[in-house]
Short mmCIF file of C-alpha atoms in Angstrom, two decimals:
data_model
loop_
_atom_site.label_atom_id
_atom_site.label_comp_id
_atom_site.label_asym_id
_atom_site.label_seq_id
_atom_site.Cartn_x
_atom_site.Cartn_y
_atom_site.Cartn_z
CA MET A 1 -16.97 -36.30 28.91
CA GLY A 2 -19.08 -36.21 25.06
CA GLN A 3 -21.44 -33.27 27.02
CA LYS A 4 -17.96 -31.17 27.81
CA ILE A 5 -16.70 -32.01 23.82
CA LYS A 6 -19.57 -30.38 22.39
CA ILE A 7 -19.56 -27.54 24.95
CA ALA A 8 -16.36 -26.73 23.77
CA GLY A 9 -16.49 -27.61 20.22
CA TRP A 10 -19.96 -25.16 20.32
CA ILE A 11 -17.48 -22.51 21.93
CA SER A 12 -14.34 -22.76 19.60
CA VAL A 13 -16.62 -22.54 16.55
CA GLY A 14 -18.17 -19.16 18.53
CA VAL A 15 -14.32 -17.73 18.48
CA VAL A 16 -13.50 -19.01 15.15
CA ALA A 17 -16.80 -17.21 13.69
CA GLY A 18 -15.94 -14.26 15.73
CA ALA A 19 -12.41 -14.06 14.04
CA LEU A 20 -13.57 -15.00 10.69
CA THR A 21 -16.42 -12.26 11.16
CA THR A 22 -13.32 -9.71 10.97
CA VAL A 23 -11.93 -11.44 7.89
CA SER A 24 -14.60 -12.05 5.61
CA LEU A 25 -15.29 -7.57 6.85
CA GLN A 26 -12.30 -6.94 5.50
CA THR A 27 -12.14 -8.73 2.73
CA LEU A 28 -15.93 -7.42 1.71
CA ALA A 29 -14.12 -3.77 2.23
CA ARG A 30 -11.26 -4.51 -0.43
CA GLY A 31 -14.07 -5.65 -2.92
CA GLY A 32 -15.25 -8.93 -3.05
CA VAL A 33 -16.08 -11.92 -0.10
CA THR A 34 -14.48 -15.49 -0.96
CA PRO A 35 -16.94 -18.29 0.33
CA LEU A 36 -15.78 -19.60 3.56
CA PRO A 37 -15.16 -23.48 3.12
CA LEU A 38 -17.48 -24.31 5.69
CA GLU A 39 -15.92 -28.36 6.01
CA GLU A 40 -11.94 -26.99 6.95
CA ILE A 41 -13.60 -24.98 8.83
CA GLN A 42 -15.57 -27.73 11.16
CA GLN A 43 -12.17 -29.45 10.83
CA LEU A 44 -10.48 -26.27 12.74
CA SER A 45 -13.34 -25.88 15.01
CA ALA A 46 -13.26 -29.32 15.75
CA VAL A 47 -9.46 -29.94 16.21
CA PHE A 48 -9.74 -26.68 18.75
CA GLY A 49 -12.29 -28.43 20.82
CA LEU A 50 -10.01 -31.57 21.39
CA ILE A 51 -7.29 -29.31 22.34
CA LYS A 52 -9.02 -27.83 24.77
CA THR A 53 -10.70 -30.70 26.28
CA ASP A 54 -8.24 -33.89 25.50
CA TYR A 55 -4.30 -32.28 25.69
CA VAL A 56 -2.44 -32.91 28.94
CA GLU A 57 -2.94 -29.54 30.33
CA GLN A 58 -4.66 -26.34 30.19
CA VAL A 59 -3.95 -24.03 26.57
CA SER A 60 -5.75 -20.54 26.65
CA ASP A 61 -7.79 -19.66 23.76
CA LYS A 62 -5.54 -16.79 23.09
CA LYS A 63 -2.24 -18.61 22.23
CA LEU A 64 -4.56 -21.50 20.16
CA ILE A 65 -6.09 -18.80 17.78
CA THR A 66 -2.28 -16.78 17.76
CA ASP A 67 -0.02 -19.87 16.78
CA ALA A 68 -3.17 -21.29 14.62
CA ILE A 69 -2.75 -17.73 12.79
CA SER A 70 1.08 -17.72 12.93
CA GLY A 71 1.11 -21.39 11.25
CA MET A 72 -0.78 -20.36 8.75
CA VAL A 73 0.45 -17.45 7.55
CA SER A 74 4.08 -19.03 8.08
CA SER A 75 3.07 -21.54 5.34
CA LEU A 76 2.50 -19.52 2.46
CA ASP A 77 6.76 -18.28 2.05
CA PRO A 78 9.45 -17.26 4.43
CA HIS A 79 8.50 -13.64 4.27
CA SER A 80 5.14 -13.34 5.50
CA GLN A 81 4.42 -13.57 9.35
CA TYR A 82 2.47 -12.33 12.33
CA PHE A 83 3.37 -10.03 14.53
CA ASP A 84 2.22 -9.83 17.93
CA LYS A 85 2.88 -6.96 19.75
CA LYS A 86 6.34 -6.82 20.76
CA SER A 87 7.19 -8.66 17.11
CA TYR A 88 5.39 -5.57 15.90
CA LYS A 89 7.27 -3.37 17.96
CA GLU A 90 10.58 -4.56 17.25
CA PHE A 91 9.78 -4.32 13.20
CA ARG A 92 9.05 -1.04 13.27
CA GLU A 93 12.06 -0.19 15.57
CA GLY A 94 14.07 -2.63 12.71
CA THR A 95 13.03 0.01 9.95
CA SER A 96 13.45 3.20 11.94
CA GLY A 97 17.16 2.46 11.87
CA LYS A 98 17.73 1.43 15.81
CA PHE A 99 16.57 -1.26 18.45
CA VAL A 100 18.82 -3.23 21.34
CA GLY A 101 19.62 -6.66 20.45
CA VAL A 102 22.66 -8.48 19.04
CA GLY A 103 22.83 -7.17 15.65
CA ILE A 104 22.08 -9.83 12.94
CA GLU A 105 19.55 -9.67 10.08
CA ILE A 106 18.30 -13.76 9.92
CA THR A 107 16.12 -15.80 8.16
CA MET A 108 14.80 -19.31 8.61
CA GLU A 109 16.37 -22.59 7.50
CA ASP A 110 15.46 -26.32 8.01
CA GLY A 111 13.87 -25.38 11.09
CA LEU A 112 16.94 -22.65 12.01
CA ILE A 113 17.83 -19.72 12.43
CA LYS A 114 20.64 -18.39 9.65
CA ILE A 115 22.29 -15.55 9.24
CA VAL A 116 22.10 -13.17 6.61
CA SER A 117 25.16 -10.69 8.14
CA PRO A 118 25.86 -9.24 10.78
CA ILE A 119 25.06 -5.37 10.62
CA GLU A 120 28.00 -3.77 10.47
CA GLY A 121 29.48 -2.68 14.36
CA SER A 122 27.24 -4.28 15.91
CA PRO A 123 28.08 -7.10 19.05
CA ALA A 124 27.08 -9.95 16.56
CA PHE A 125 30.20 -8.67 13.93
CA ARG A 126 32.33 -7.86 16.94
CA ALA A 127 31.86 -11.45 18.18
CA GLY A 128 32.78 -12.89 14.76
CA LEU A 129 29.25 -14.23 13.92
CA LYS A 130 29.45 -14.87 9.80
CA THR A 131 27.00 -15.06 6.96
CA GLY A 132 25.59 -18.59 6.77
CA ASP A 133 26.18 -19.54 10.16
CA LEU A 134 23.28 -21.35 12.14
CA ILE A 135 22.14 -20.65 15.59
CA THR A 136 21.03 -23.33 16.99
CA LYS A 137 20.22 -22.55 20.60
CA ILE A 138 19.36 -19.42 22.22
CA ASP A 139 20.34 -19.27 25.94
CA GLU A 140 18.59 -23.10 27.08
CA THR A 141 15.98 -22.42 24.33
CA ALA A 142 16.82 -25.18 21.32
CA VAL A 143 15.84 -23.18 18.30
CA LYS A 144 14.72 -25.93 16.38
CA GLY A 145 10.30 -25.87 16.40
CA LEU A 146 10.24 -21.89 17.08
CA SER A 147 9.19 -19.64 14.74
CA LEU A 148 10.97 -16.75 13.37
CA ASN A 149 8.94 -13.87 15.56
CA ASP A 150 9.68 -16.40 18.63
CA ALA A 151 13.22 -16.46 17.68
CA VAL A 152 13.89 -12.23 17.66
CA LYS A 153 11.92 -11.97 20.96
CA ARG A 154 14.80 -14.33 22.80
CA MET A 155 17.82 -12.73 21.21
CA ARG A 156 16.32 -9.35 21.67
CA GLY A 157 16.28 -7.63 25.39
CA GLU A 158 17.29 -4.82 27.61
CA PRO A 159 20.86 -3.25 26.94
CA ASN A 160 24.08 -4.43 28.90
CA THR A 161 21.95 -7.59 28.90
CA LYS A 162 23.62 -11.28 27.82
CA VAL A 163 22.44 -13.71 25.59
CA ARG A 164 24.20 -17.17 24.63
CA LEU A 165 23.62 -18.34 21.27
CA ASN A 166 25.15 -22.03 20.00
CA ILE A 167 26.75 -21.51 16.28
CA LEU A 168 26.63 -23.87 14.19
CA ARG A 169 29.28 -23.55 11.55
CA LYS A 170 28.94 -26.22 8.55
CA ASP A 171 31.80 -24.67 6.28
CA GLU A 172 34.10 -25.36 9.38
CA SER A 173 32.06 -28.95 10.70
CA ARG A 174 31.75 -27.23 14.21
CA SER A 175 29.94 -26.00 16.45
CA PHE A 176 30.63 -23.16 19.31
CA PRO A 177 29.09 -21.00 21.62
CA VAL A 178 28.96 -17.25 21.52
CA THR A 179 27.53 -15.12 24.92
CA ILE A 180 27.04 -11.26 23.14
CA THR A 181 26.00 -8.38 25.62
CA ARG A 182 23.37 -6.67 23.76
CA GLU A 183 22.95 -2.92 23.14
CA GLU A 184 21.02 -0.77 21.25
CA ILE A 185 22.07 -0.97 17.28
CA LYS A 186 21.98 2.04 15.13
CA THR A 187 22.58 0.95 11.79
CA GLN A 188 24.81 3.30 10.01
CA SER A 189 23.81 2.60 6.73
CA VAL A 190 25.76 5.12 4.37
CA LYS A 191 29.43 5.05 4.18
CA GLY A 192 31.70 6.84 2.11
CA LYS A 193 34.38 8.46 1.30
CA LEU A 194 37.62 9.47 -1.72
CA VAL A 195 39.23 6.01 -2.10
CA GLU A 196 41.73 7.95 -4.32
CA PRO A 197 41.49 11.33 -6.08
CA GLY A 198 39.17 11.43 -8.57
CA TYR A 199 36.83 8.63 -7.70
CA GLY A 200 34.48 8.18 -4.91
CA TRP A 201 32.89 5.04 -2.84
CA ILE A 202 29.78 4.61 -0.98
CA ARG A 203 28.35 2.12 0.43
CA LEU A 204 24.64 1.18 1.83
CA SER A 205 24.12 -1.40 4.31
CA GLN A 206 20.86 -1.10 4.39
CA PHE A 207 17.45 1.43 3.35
CA GLN A 208 15.84 2.88 6.39
CA GLU A 209 13.52 5.93 7.34
CA ARG A 210 17.52 8.17 7.24
CA THR A 211 19.40 6.18 4.28
CA VAL A 212 18.26 9.51 1.62
CA ASP A 213 19.27 12.09 3.73
CA ASP A 214 22.37 10.51 5.17
CA PHE A 215 23.48 9.56 1.69
CA VAL A 216 22.96 12.67 0.39
CA ARG A 217 24.96 13.68 3.11
CA LYS A 218 27.67 11.60 2.20
CA VAL A 219 27.80 12.70 -1.85
CA GLU A 220 28.12 16.67 -0.65
CA GLU A 221 31.26 15.78 1.09
CA ILE A 222 32.77 13.60 -1.23
CA TYR A 223 32.37 16.42 -3.46
CA LYS A 224 33.09 19.20 -1.08
CA GLN A 225 36.85 16.80 -1.08
CA ASP A 226 36.98 16.79 -4.83
CA PRO A 227 34.67 18.94 -7.31
CA ASN A 228 35.96 16.73 -10.12
CA ILE A 229 34.66 13.53 -9.62
CA LYS A 230 35.41 11.18 -11.86
CA GLY A 231 33.41 8.31 -11.30
CA LEU A 232 31.34 6.61 -8.80
CA VAL A 233 31.56 2.84 -7.08
CA LEU A 234 27.81 2.14 -5.45
CA ASP A 235 28.15 -0.19 -2.87
CA LEU A 236 25.29 -2.35 -2.21
CA ARG A 237 27.03 -5.69 -1.12
CA ASN A 238 25.57 -7.65 1.52
CA ASP A 239 22.57 -4.82 1.82
CA PRO A 240 19.53 -7.03 2.81
CA GLY A 241 17.00 -4.03 1.78
CA GLY A 242 14.47 -1.64 4.01
CA LEU A 243 12.24 0.70 2.70
CA LEU A 244 10.83 0.74 -0.72
CA ASP A 245 11.09 4.48 -0.68
CA ALA A 246 14.09 4.59 -0.25
CA ALA A 247 15.00 2.44 -2.93
CA ILE A 248 13.60 4.42 -5.40
CA ALA A 249 15.00 7.43 -4.06
CA ILE A 250 18.72 6.43 -4.26
CA SER A 251 18.04 5.01 -8.36
CA ALA A 252 16.32 8.80 -8.58
CA ALA A 253 19.82 10.19 -7.27
CA PHE A 254 21.19 8.50 -10.47
CA LEU A 255 18.22 8.51 -13.36
CA PRO A 256 16.32 11.06 -15.49
CA GLN A 257 13.39 12.12 -14.25
CA ASP A 258 10.38 9.97 -14.69
CA ALA A 259 12.17 7.07 -15.28
CA LYS A 260 11.05 4.31 -14.56
CA VAL A 261 12.11 2.61 -11.36
CA VAL A 262 10.32 -0.75 -10.66
CA SER A 263 7.08 -1.95 -10.89
CA THR A 264 4.97 -4.95 -8.92
CA ASN A 265 1.80 -6.68 -9.48
CA GLY A 266 -0.57 -8.71 -7.21
CA GLN A 267 -4.04 -9.60 -6.41
CA LEU A 268 -5.14 -6.65 -5.82
CA GLU A 269 -5.60 -3.71 -8.24
CA GLU A 270 -3.70 -1.65 -5.29
CA SER A 271 -0.22 -3.47 -6.39
CA LYS A 272 -0.53 -3.13 -9.41
CA ALA A 273 1.71 0.34 -9.84
CA THR A 274 5.09 1.42 -11.79
CA TYR A 275 7.07 3.84 -9.20
CA THR A 276 9.54 6.61 -11.50
CA ALA A 277 12.21 8.42 -10.57
CA SER A 278 9.80 11.30 -9.20
CA PRO A 279 9.52 12.49 -5.49
CA GLU A 280 6.10 11.49 -5.54
CA PHE A 281 7.33 8.16 -4.85
CA TYR A 282 9.92 8.69 -2.14
CA ALA A 283 9.68 12.56 -0.93
CA GLN A 284 8.22 12.25 2.74
CA ARG A 285 5.16 15.01 3.35
CA GLY A 286 6.62 18.17 4.52
CA LEU A 287 10.04 17.56 4.14
CA GLY A 288 10.78 18.51 0.53
CA ASP A 289 13.19 16.69 -1.82
CA PRO A 290 16.78 15.72 -0.45
CA LEU A 291 17.68 14.97 -3.57
CA GLN A 292 17.71 18.50 -4.82
CA ARG A 293 20.97 18.94 -2.98
CA LEU A 294 22.48 16.78 -5.32
CA PRO A 295 24.96 18.06 -7.35
CA ALA A 296 23.68 18.03 -10.49
CA ALA A 297 26.64 16.12 -12.11
CA LEU A 298 25.74 13.49 -10.18
CA LYS A 299 23.18 12.42 -12.81
CA LYS A 300 26.16 11.52 -15.42
CA LEU A 301 28.81 10.45 -13.65
CA PRO A 302 30.03 6.95 -14.88
CA MET A 303 29.14 4.50 -12.10
CA VAL A 304 29.96 0.92 -11.08
CA VAL A 305 27.51 -1.10 -8.38
CA LEU A 306 28.89 -3.94 -6.68
CA VAL A 307 26.41 -6.38 -5.60
CA ASN A 308 26.97 -10.50 -4.27
CA GLU A 309 24.45 -13.16 -2.98
CA GLY A 310 24.06 -10.80 0.54
CA SER A 311 21.91 -7.81 -1.76
CA ALA A 312 18.00 -8.71 -1.37
CA SER A 313 15.27 -6.73 -2.22
CA ALA A 314 15.85 -3.25 -1.99
CA SER A 315 19.16 -2.88 -3.08
CA GLU A 316 18.41 -5.26 -6.16
CA ILE A 317 15.54 -2.79 -7.17
CA VAL A 318 18.48 0.18 -7.46
CA ALA A 319 20.34 -2.50 -9.08
CA GLY A 320 17.80 -3.70 -11.54
CA ALA A 321 16.58 -0.23 -12.49
CA LEU A 322 20.14 1.39 -13.36
CA GLN A 323 21.15 -1.92 -15.05
CA ASP A 324 18.52 -1.47 -17.27
CA HIS A 325 18.55 2.42 -18.02
CA LYS A 326 22.44 1.31 -18.86
CA ARG A 327 23.39 3.84 -16.24
CA ALA A 328 25.87 2.31 -14.36
CA THR A 329 28.04 -1.16 -14.95
CA ILE A 330 26.82 -3.87 -12.43
CA MET A 331 29.73 -5.54 -10.70
CA GLY A 332 30.14 -8.91 -8.67
CA SER A 333 27.97 -12.46 -8.34
CA GLN A 334 24.06 -12.75 -8.53
CA THR A 335 21.93 -11.26 -6.28
CA PHE A 336 19.43 -13.06 -3.34
CA GLY A 337 16.50 -13.17 -5.60
CA LYS A 338 14.43 -11.56 -2.87
CA GLY A 339 11.88 -9.90 -5.58
CA SER A 340 8.66 -10.10 -2.88
CA VAL A 341 6.91 -7.14 -1.72
CA GLN A 342 5.54 -7.90 2.03
CA THR A 343 2.72 -5.47 2.84
CA VAL A 344 1.99 -4.56 6.92
CA ARG A 345 -1.52 -4.65 7.46
CA PRO A 346 -2.55 -3.86 10.99
CA LEU A 347 -5.45 -6.00 12.82
CA GLY A 348 -5.73 -3.73 15.97
CA PRO A 349 -3.45 -1.34 17.39
CA GLU A 350 -0.39 -3.81 18.49
CA THR A 351 -0.89 -6.69 16.15
CA ALA A 352 -0.48 -7.26 12.42
CA LEU A 353 -0.03 -9.09 9.72
CA LYS A 354 3.08 -8.75 7.09
CA LEU A 355 1.76 -10.99 3.92
CA THR A 356 3.38 -11.03 0.49
CA THR A 357 1.04 -9.20 -1.55
CA ALA A 358 3.17 -8.63 -5.11
CA ARG A 359 6.45 -9.10 -7.12
CA TYR A 360 8.85 -6.73 -8.02
CA TYR A 361 9.82 -6.59 -11.67
CA THR A 362 12.72 -4.30 -13.24
CA PRO A 363 12.08 -1.42 -15.94
CA SER A 364 12.58 -4.40 -18.58
CA GLY A 365 10.14 -6.25 -16.83
CA LYS A 366 12.27 -9.06 -15.35
CA SER A 367 10.48 -10.84 -11.93
CA ILE A 368 13.46 -10.20 -9.47
CA GLN A 369 11.71 -13.16 -7.33
CA ALA A 370 13.98 -16.12 -7.24
CA LYS A 371 16.73 -14.71 -9.43
CA GLY A 372 18.08 -11.92 -8.63
CA ILE A 373 19.85 -9.62 -10.88
CA VAL A 374 22.65 -10.77 -12.56
CA PRO A 375 25.78 -8.54 -12.76
CA ASP A 376 27.11 -7.52 -16.23
CA VAL A 377 30.25 -8.57 -15.15
CA MET A 378 31.21 -11.25 -12.64
CA VAL A 379 33.91 -10.38 -10.38
CA ASP A 380 35.51 -13.05 -7.44
CA GLU A 381 35.92 -11.97 -4.04
CA THR A 382 39.22 -12.21 -3.80
CA ALA A 383 42.04 -12.62 -6.71
CA GLU A 384 43.01 -16.06 -6.10
CA GLY A 385 38.97 -16.41 -7.37
CA ASP A 386 35.78 -17.67 -5.15
CA ILE A 387 35.81 -21.03 -4.92
CA PHE A 388 33.09 -21.35 -2.33
CA ALA A 389 30.83 -19.83 -4.98
CA ALA A 390 28.51 -22.80 -5.46
CA LEU A 391 27.95 -22.10 -1.37
CA SER A 392 25.89 -19.14 -1.53
CA MET A 393 22.63 -19.15 -0.89
CA ARG A 394 19.78 -17.59 -2.41
CA GLU A 395 16.08 -17.07 -2.29
CA ALA A 396 15.57 -19.72 -4.77
CA ASP A 397 17.10 -22.35 -1.90
CA LEU A 398 14.72 -21.31 0.48
CA GLU A 399 11.70 -23.71 1.65
CA LYS A 400 8.33 -22.43 0.36
CA HIS A 401 10.00 -19.96 -1.45
CA LEU A 402 7.54 -17.60 -4.64
CA SER A 403 7.94 -18.90 -8.10
CA SER A 404 9.72 -15.68 -10.48
CA GLY A 405 5.71 -15.87 -11.93
CA GLN A 406 7.57 -15.88 -15.54
CA GLY A 407 6.90 -19.77 -15.97
CA THR A 408 10.85 -20.64 -15.28
CA GLU A 409 12.40 -21.88 -11.43
CA GLU A 410 15.67 -23.63 -11.01
CA VAL A 411 15.05 -27.19 -9.39
CA LYS A 412 17.30 -29.11 -7.90
CA ASN A 413 20.43 -29.74 -10.10
CA GLU A 414 23.20 -32.41 -9.50
CA ALA A 415 25.64 -30.87 -11.21
CA LEU A 416 25.23 -27.68 -8.35
CA GLU A 417 24.94 -30.03 -5.95
CA LYS A 418 28.40 -31.57 -6.97
CA SER A 419 30.07 -28.79 -6.75
CA ARG A 420 28.68 -27.63 -3.81
CA GLU A 421 29.91 -31.02 -2.39
CA GLU A 422 33.62 -29.95 -3.40
CA ALA A 423 33.41 -26.71 -2.25
CA ARG A 424 32.62 -28.50 0.99
CA LYS A 425 35.51 -30.31 1.30
CA ARG A 426 37.92 -27.39 0.29
CA LEU A 427 36.29 -24.88 2.74
CA GLU A 428 37.28 -27.60 5.42
CA GLU A 429 40.75 -27.79 4.38
CA GLU A 430 40.77 -23.79 4.84
CA SER A 431 39.58 -23.62 7.93
CA LYS A 432 42.41 -25.51 9.16
CA LYS A 433 44.63 -22.21 8.52
CA PRO A 434 44.29 -19.04 11.33
CA LEU A 435 41.41 -17.28 11.19
CA SER A 436 43.46 -14.24 10.00
CA GLU A 437 44.26 -15.49 6.39
CA ARG A 438 40.75 -16.83 5.71
CA ARG A 439 39.08 -13.55 7.15
CA LEU A 440 37.98 -11.52 3.78
CA PRO A 441 39.10 -7.56 3.80
CA GLU A 442 37.18 -4.90 4.93
CA PHE A 443 34.70 -3.55 2.19
CA GLY A 444 36.20 0.06 1.40
CA SER A 445 39.68 -1.50 2.34
CA ASP A 446 42.97 -1.34 -0.44
CA LYS A 447 42.74 -4.80 -0.31
CA ASP A 448 39.04 -5.25 -0.96
CA PHE A 449 39.70 -6.83 -4.64
CA GLN A 450 36.01 -6.48 -6.07
CA LEU A 451 36.29 -2.43 -5.12
CA GLN A 452 39.60 -2.44 -7.24
CA GLN A 453 37.94 -4.47 -10.13
CA ALA A 454 35.42 -1.33 -9.84
CA LEU A 455 37.29 1.27 -10.45
CA ASN A 456 39.99 -0.65 -12.70
CA LYS A 457 36.35 -0.49 -14.94
CA LEU A 458 35.82 3.07 -14.10
CA LYS A 459 39.25 3.99 -15.01
CA GLY A 460 38.90 1.72 -18.35
CA LEU A 461 41.73 -0.59 -16.93
CA PRO A 462 41.45 -4.30 -17.53
CA VAL A 463 38.92 -6.18 -15.16
CA LYS A 464 40.10 -9.56 -13.53
CA VAL A 465 36.70 -11.17 -14.64
CA SER A 466 35.85 -14.73 -12.13
CA LYS A 467 36.57 -18.00 -13.66
CA THR A 468 34.04 -19.70 -11.59
CA LEU A 469 31.53 -17.57 -11.00
CA THR A 470 28.77 -18.26 -13.58
CA GLU A 471 24.39 -17.35 -13.47
CA ARG A 472 22.63 -19.98 -12.01
CA PRO A 473 20.77 -21.26 -14.69
CA PRO A 474 16.63 -21.24 -14.06
CA GLU A 475 14.95 -24.51 -15.29
CA GLN A 476 10.88 -25.30 -16.15
CA LYS A 477 9.32 -26.94 -12.83
CA ALA A 478 8.07 -30.42 -13.69
CA GLY A 479 4.01 -29.56 -13.74
CA ASP A 480 4.85 -25.46 -13.37
CA SER A 481 2.12 -23.32 -15.11
CA ALA A 482 3.96 -19.76 -15.84
CA ASP A 483 2.14 -17.21 -13.96
CA LYS A 484 1.78 -15.43 -17.29
CA LYS A 485 -0.68 -12.41 -16.32
CA ASN A 486 1.39 -11.89 -13.21
CA GLY A 487 4.72 -11.71 -15.55
CA ASP A 488 3.24 -9.55 -18.38
CA LYS A 489 1.25 -6.22 -16.15
CA LYS A 490 4.43 -5.44 -14.39
CA ALA A 491 3.11 -3.16 -11.72
CA ALA A 492 4.04 -1.93 -8.41
CA ASP A 493 3.17 -1.41 -4.71
CA LYS A 494 2.88 2.03 -2.18
CA PRO A 495 5.57 3.39 -0.57
CA SER A 496 3.92 3.67 2.40
CA ASP A 497 3.96 -0.09 2.30
CA LYS A 498 7.22 -0.04 3.46
CA ALA A 499 8.53 -3.27 1.74
CA SER A 500 11.22 -5.08 3.08
CA PRO A 501 13.22 -7.90 2.56
CA GLU A 502 12.47 -9.83 5.05
CA LYS A 503 15.06 -11.00 6.85
CA LYS A 504 14.50 -9.87 10.52
CA SER A 505 17.11 -7.69 12.34
CA HIS A 506 17.93 -8.12 15.96
#
């Protein structure tokens, strides 16, 4: 047996060394090599060898290495991820705006899959799944212990096939199954209309490859209906983000030429840059600048941007840029706080690493990470208020979330926990009411309270400011050393890196 272990150990050293050679070569290509921690590598090799010889059944080398990589990456933060062949393909489909699945944006919470938001018009949306729902089981497989990547694989599939999800809805203290038929999800990322004479409403539900062109077409339609537009509401509520270049383009549609939009900063020199409202940062090669078709009046049109706790990443970049330049009034509730850049590094033709490489900063230098954008005017979801505001989950609530890098972070706060408990009790009472009485009005409808308040703001009428929503105050983490270097430099990443929220879509 000892000889077998020795042989297996040497084999594992060879496998690990081969992988590390690749890593060290890539590190060298980036400008410097960090010495390998030999003692830890020997431990990894020993564990590999023991599993190969002593585990109850045989495990393939590929599985062990792949799982080791996945575990190493997922332990960093909620958004870094290893892509195998299938998940890499699905990731690329997600940014193109179409894929086969049930139509939800998800993240991980306490080992379960949490729904960030159902994609409007998708099978999941029609089935009544809600933001905050937890998925505990996919068909016959318990979610606990699955990686986000594995969960995605099980929910994706062929068109017209069925998947059964077990849902835990904490706010109603109940669990229930739902069977959903998969279909090709063609996310329509832009909606818009004249809500009344002189006032337009444009909603962005995601930032995809087609978003900028669709946005330009929608603006053209609205101006064709009413050339004398007096105000516009840009609706980014529940927009989980998407492509960085699309966010820059939407910001550029309203800002002066070359105005600063966003900056990022990380370890790599290439992550230290600043992005401005210039076609070089958003126009696709050979296709020209789609914003040239927009009416010149759009640059000075009075506007309000609506955001909430579901607005993340790219939508926070847009809101932050327009707020810092005083180009728009931001209304709603504090955003999600996903202010980190994920860069996709191909490891081969069919696999890749999605790694957090930088933080986002608004034009004035404020970090978005773990804080988000605080609205100029806090507005509740309904006229009766937002009694469940304390239950809203944000980036700072996620396990292993990246700090802001500016020395202040949210910590567990007894007052917040107490208000959450009170909100849960009230929500339990609400859940006893008929579903029709509990469902919030559709965004853009005449019963959309926040939209009505945004229109009041544009018209100079009184706005019903929230009595329940407040900014979640940051506190100094015990023993936290502020990353002042990152906070001061304020730089940015490449549009080609296609930064994402990153919640997964299926």
